[in-house]
Amino acid sequence: MVNLMRFPKDSMTKIKKIGVYTSGGDAPGMNAALRAIVRTAAYHNIEVIGIQHGYTGMINGDMIPMGARSVSNIIQRGGTILKTARSREFMTREGRARAAANLSAHGIDGLVAIGGNGTFQGATLLYEEHMIPTVGVPGTIDNDLYGTDFTVGYDTATNTAVEAIDKIRDTADAHDRVFYVEVMGRDSGFIALDVGIGGGAEYVAIPEIEENFEAIRQKLTTSGRQRSSIVVIAEGAFSGGAVDLAKRMSEFVHLHYRVTVLGHIQRGGSPSARDRVLAAKLGSAAVEALLAGELNVMAGEVNNKIVLTQMRDTWEKRKEIDSSLINLAQVLSV
Ligand code: F6P
């Protein structure tokens, strides 16, 4: 027997009105998560207020009522219809106090936050200083949140990057060139590692492993390999990024090369089926957790099960990169 809803309809709490927002870097699937949140709330007869432009909108009172129909036809759309921002003001106590006052003026009893570690740091402080219950939905292409195997947006972003590398490979092969491909991930190498393995890269550089200029040089000059090669670099893996690395390397490796920085292309586009389903599960679970009385947690999925993790832990604890994948990338580029 499958239990579709973890809590029966109308069984819970005093929460009558929730606010929902997207914050930080957008990720494909944020709209699918928003849809799940608004519709789960509607199912439980809870009012929803959409807070636009993340914490900036919370501070400025940029809020709109939402209902089941206001999230029609968005499941397939990238970006976020609520808009997003990175707010400096919210990093101050005064900014958070203004936001809390606005929430209270709008009668909001709890929040659902869709975002990454910056978003959840903000939500932790808002709860600790103003006791506003908040449940998080992990939405970031970086996949760097503790408490979930995958974040919403990661699957789409890695597929976008692998598709780009397949295309780069064609032209790299045609010209016998080395391509240095920079992917996103300032502090984490989850994208780079999966993209490197999925795209068959000759070398993958990630921030979790110390810069190793010599290892790349050796790899590119191994006999029989003086043709096209792909080096995948997470943006935070080498100071100066791929452009600088390529220039320095050209003094030692005399092969024609080009640099491609994939950048924000990885953040856009229609979410994959996997991201949509994850967004649906976690968005819905977040509302139910809030209604069940959870105060400050993130809804994640670990080993195919929904788990709630203390909000503070999601950004304070480090989600470790799988070291067997680092090994695999090396073995397969022998
Ligand atoms: O956090 C997601 C992310 O895409 C990172 O991978 C990247 O370093 C950063 O955002 C870029 O942020 P911005 O869009 O503000 O340039």
mmCIF file with all atom_site columns, N, CA and C and ligand atoms in Angstrom, residues 24-26 86 116-117 140-142 144 183-188 191 235 263-264 267, ligand 1:
data_model
loop_
_atom_site.group_PDB
_atom_site.id
_atom_site.type_symbol
_atom_site.label_atom_id
_atom_site.label_alt_id
_atom_site.label_comp_id
_atom_site.label_asym_id
_atom_site.label_entity_id
_atom_site.label_seq_id
_atom_site.pdbx_PDB_ins_code
_atom_site.Cartn_x
_atom_site.Cartn_y
_atom_site.Cartn_z
_atom_site.occupancy
_atom_site.B_iso_or_equiv
_atom_site.pdbx_formal_charge
_atom_site.auth_seq_id
_atom_site.auth_comp_id
_atom_site.auth_asym_id
_atom_site.auth_atom_id
_atom_site.pdbx_PDB_model_num
ATOM   1  N N  . GLY A 1 24  ? 18.859 33.617 -4.516  1.00 0.00 ? 24  GLY A N  1
ATOM   2  C CA . GLY A 1 24  ? 20.199 33.223 -4.973  1.00 0.00 ? 24  GLY A CA 1
ATOM   3  C C  . GLY A 1 24  ? 20.183 32.867 -6.455  1.00 0.00 ? 24  GLY A C  1
ATOM   4  N N  . GLY A 1 25  ? 21.147 32.055 -6.880  1.00 0.00 ? 25  GLY A N  1
ATOM   5  C CA . GLY A 1 25  ? 21.214 31.661 -8.295  1.00 0.00 ? 25  GLY A CA 1
ATOM   6  C C  . GLY A 1 25  ? 19.997 30.832 -8.667  1.00 0.00 ? 25  GLY A C  1
ATOM   7  N N  . ASP A 1 26  ? 19.333 31.184 -9.773  1.00 0.00 ? 26  ASP A N  1
ATOM   8  C CA . ASP A 1 26  ? 18.174 30.385 -10.187 1.00 0.00 ? 26  ASP A CA 1
ATOM   9  C C  . ASP A 1 26  ? 18.641 29.005 -10.645 1.00 0.00 ? 26  ASP A C  1
ATOM   10 N N  . ARG A 1 86  ? 20.236 38.427 -5.103  1.00 0.00 ? 86  ARG A N  1
ATOM   11 C CA . ARG A 1 86  ? 21.165 38.212 -3.987  1.00 0.00 ? 86  ARG A CA 1
ATOM   12 C C  . ARG A 1 86  ? 21.135 39.516 -3.200  1.00 0.00 ? 86  ARG A C  1
ATOM   13 N N  . GLY A 1 116 ? 19.740 27.876 -2.462  1.00 0.00 ? 116 GLY A N  1
ATOM   14 C CA . GLY A 1 116 ? 20.955 27.154 -2.095  1.00 0.00 ? 116 GLY A CA 1
ATOM   15 C C  . GLY A 1 116 ? 21.493 27.604 -0.757  1.00 0.00 ? 116 GLY A C  1
ATOM   16 N N  . ASN A 1 117 ? 22.807 27.481 -0.559  1.00 0.00 ? 117 ASN A N  1
ATOM   17 C CA . ASN A 1 117 ? 23.327 27.723 0.788   1.00 0.00 ? 117 ASN A CA 1
ATOM   18 C C  . ASN A 1 117 ? 23.176 29.159 1.290   1.00 0.00 ? 117 ASN A C  1
ATOM   19 N N  . THR A 1 140 ? 19.485 24.548 -6.502  1.00 0.00 ? 140 THR A N  1
ATOM   20 C CA . THR A 1 140 ? 20.743 25.129 -6.979  1.00 0.00 ? 140 THR A CA 1
ATOM   21 C C  . THR A 1 140 ? 21.388 24.142 -7.929  1.00 0.00 ? 140 THR A C  1
ATOM   22 N N  . ILE A 1 141 ? 22.011 24.665 -8.979  1.00 0.00 ? 141 ILE A N  1
ATOM   23 C CA . ILE A 1 141 ? 22.664 23.736 -9.908  1.00 0.00 ? 141 ILE A CA 1
ATOM   24 C C  . ILE A 1 141 ? 23.910 23.115 -9.279  1.00 0.00 ? 141 ILE A C  1
ATOM   25 N N  . ASP A 1 142 ? 24.411 23.707 -8.195  1.00 0.00 ? 142 ASP A N  1
ATOM   26 C CA . ASP A 1 142 ? 25.706 23.284 -7.642  1.00 0.00 ? 142 ASP A CA 1
ATOM   27 C C  . ASP A 1 142 ? 25.688 21.947 -6.910  1.00 0.00 ? 142 ASP A C  1
ATOM   28 N N  . ASP A 1 144 ? 25.492 21.356 -3.831  1.00 0.00 ? 144 ASP A N  1
ATOM   29 C CA . ASP A 1 144 ? 26.435 21.406 -2.706  1.00 0.00 ? 144 ASP A CA 1
ATOM   30 C C  . ASP A 1 144 ? 25.747 21.585 -1.351  1.00 0.00 ? 144 ASP A C  1
ATOM   31 N N  . VAL A 1 183 ? 33.278 24.912 -16.192 1.00 0.00 ? 183 VAL A N  1
ATOM   32 C CA . VAL A 1 183 ? 31.874 24.755 -15.796 1.00 0.00 ? 183 VAL A CA 1
ATOM   33 C C  . VAL A 1 183 ? 31.667 25.450 -14.454 1.00 0.00 ? 183 VAL A C  1
ATOM   34 N N  . MET A 1 184 ? 30.394 25.608 -14.059 1.00 0.00 ? 184 MET A N  1
ATOM   35 C CA . MET A 1 184 ? 30.123 26.335 -12.811 1.00 0.00 ? 184 MET A CA 1
ATOM   36 C C  . MET A 1 184 ? 30.493 25.509 -11.581 1.00 0.00 ? 184 MET A C  1
ATOM   37 N N  . GLY A 1 185 ? 30.621 26.196 -10.474 1.00 0.00 ? 185 GLY A N  1
ATOM   38 C CA . GLY A 1 185 ? 30.998 25.554 -9.221  1.00 0.00 ? 185 GLY A CA 1
ATOM   39 C C  . GLY A 1 185 ? 32.163 26.303 -8.597  1.00 0.00 ? 185 GLY A C  1
ATOM   40 N N  . ARG A 1 186 ? 31.827 27.423 -7.924  1.00 0.00 ? 186 ARG A N  1
ATOM   41 C CA . ARG A 1 186 ? 32.863 28.261 -7.316  1.00 0.00 ? 186 ARG A CA 1
ATOM   42 C C  . ARG A 1 186 ? 33.552 27.522 -6.188  1.00 0.00 ? 186 ARG A C  1
ATOM   43 N N  . ASP A 1 187 ? 32.738 26.828 -5.376  1.00 0.00 ? 187 ASP A N  1
ATOM   44 C CA . ASP A 1 187 ? 33.296 26.164 -4.192  1.00 0.00 ? 187 ASP A CA 1
ATOM   45 C C  . ASP A 1 187 ? 33.156 24.654 -4.240  1.00 0.00 ? 187 ASP A C  1
ATOM   46 N N  . SER A 1 188 ? 32.498 24.139 -5.257  1.00 0.00 ? 188 SER A N  1
ATOM   47 C CA . SER A 1 188 ? 32.275 22.689 -5.268  1.00 0.00 ? 188 SER A CA 1
ATOM   48 C C  . SER A 1 188 ? 32.411 22.111 -6.671  1.00 0.00 ? 188 SER A C  1
ATOM   49 N N  . ILE A 1 191 ? 29.383 19.477 -10.256 1.00 0.00 ? 191 ILE A N  1
ATOM   50 C CA . ILE A 1 191 ? 29.055 19.589 -11.685 1.00 0.00 ? 191 ILE A CA 1
ATOM   51 C C  . ILE A 1 191 ? 30.249 19.107 -12.512 1.00 0.00 ? 191 ILE A C  1
ATOM   52 N N  . GLU A 1 235 ? 34.828 26.277 -11.961 1.00 0.00 ? 235 GLU A N  1
ATOM   53 C CA . GLU A 1 235 ? 35.285 27.681 -11.948 1.00 0.00 ? 235 GLU A CA 1
ATOM   54 C C  . GLU A 1 235 ? 36.164 28.009 -10.743 1.00 0.00 ? 235 GLU A C  1
ATOM   55 N N  . GLY A 1 263 ? 29.547 28.937 -18.381 1.00 0.00 ? 263 GLY A N  1
ATOM   56 C CA . GLY A 1 263 ? 28.844 29.986 -17.642 1.00 0.00 ? 263 GLY A CA 1
ATOM   57 C C  . GLY A 1 263 ? 27.354 29.751 -17.450 1.00 0.00 ? 263 GLY A C  1
ATOM   58 N N  . HIS A 1 264 ? 26.591 30.838 -17.613 1.00 0.00 ? 264 HIS A N  1
ATOM   59 C CA . HIS A 1 264 ? 25.177 30.802 -17.211 1.00 0.00 ? 264 HIS A CA 1
ATOM   60 C C  . HIS A 1 264 ? 24.291 29.974 -18.117 1.00 0.00 ? 264 HIS A C  1
ATOM   61 N N  . ARG A 1 267 ? 22.620 27.389 -16.253 1.00 0.00 ? 267 ARG A N  1
ATOM   62 C CA . ARG A 1 267 ? 21.535 27.699 -15.313 1.00 0.00 ? 267 ARG A CA 1
ATOM   63 C C  . ARG A 1 267 ? 20.177 27.750 -15.999 1.00 0.00 ? 267 ARG A C  1
HETATM 64 O O1 . F6P B 2 .   ? 25.164 29.102 -6.994  1.00 0.00 ? 1   F6P B O1 1
HETATM 65 C C1 . F6P B 2 .   ? 24.948 28.826 -8.309  1.00 0.00 ? 1   F6P B C1 1
HETATM 66 C C2 . F6P B 2 .   ? 25.952 29.492 -9.193  1.00 0.00 ? 1   F6P B C2 1
HETATM 67 O O2 . F6P B 2 .   ? 25.508 29.253 -10.500 1.00 0.00 ? 1   F6P B O2 1
HETATM 68 C C3 . F6P B 2 .   ? 27.420 29.071 -9.010  1.00 0.00 ? 1   F6P B C3 1
HETATM 69 O O3 . F6P B 2 .   ? 27.733 27.857 -9.618  1.00 0.00 ? 1   F6P B O3 1
HETATM 70 C C4 . F6P B 2 .   ? 28.134 30.238 -9.617  1.00 0.00 ? 1   F6P B C4 1
HETATM 71 O O4 . F6P B 2 .   ? 29.422 30.330 -9.080  1.00 0.00 ? 1   F6P B O4 1
HETATM 72 C C5 . F6P B 2 .   ? 27.290 31.402 -9.223  1.00 0.00 ? 1   F6P B C5 1
HETATM 73 O O5 . F6P B 2 .   ? 25.988 30.893 -9.022  1.00 0.00 ? 1   F6P B O5 1
HETATM 74 C C6 . F6P B 2 .   ? 27.233 32.520 -10.211 1.00 0.00 ? 1   F6P B C6 1
HETATM 75 O O6 . F6P B 2 .   ? 26.458 33.539 -9.689  1.00 0.00 ? 1   F6P B O6 1
HETATM 76 P P1 . F6P B 2 .   ? 25.965 34.834 -10.468 1.00 0.00 ? 1   F6P B P1 1
HETATM 77 O O7 . F6P B 2 .   ? 24.801 34.436 -11.309 1.00 0.00 ? 1   F6P B O7 1
HETATM 78 O O8 . F6P B 2 .   ? 25.572 35.780 -9.401  1.00 0.00 ? 1   F6P B O8 1
HETATM 79 O O9 . F6P B 2 .   ? 27.081 35.281 -11.327 1.00 0.00 ? 1   F6P B O9 1
#
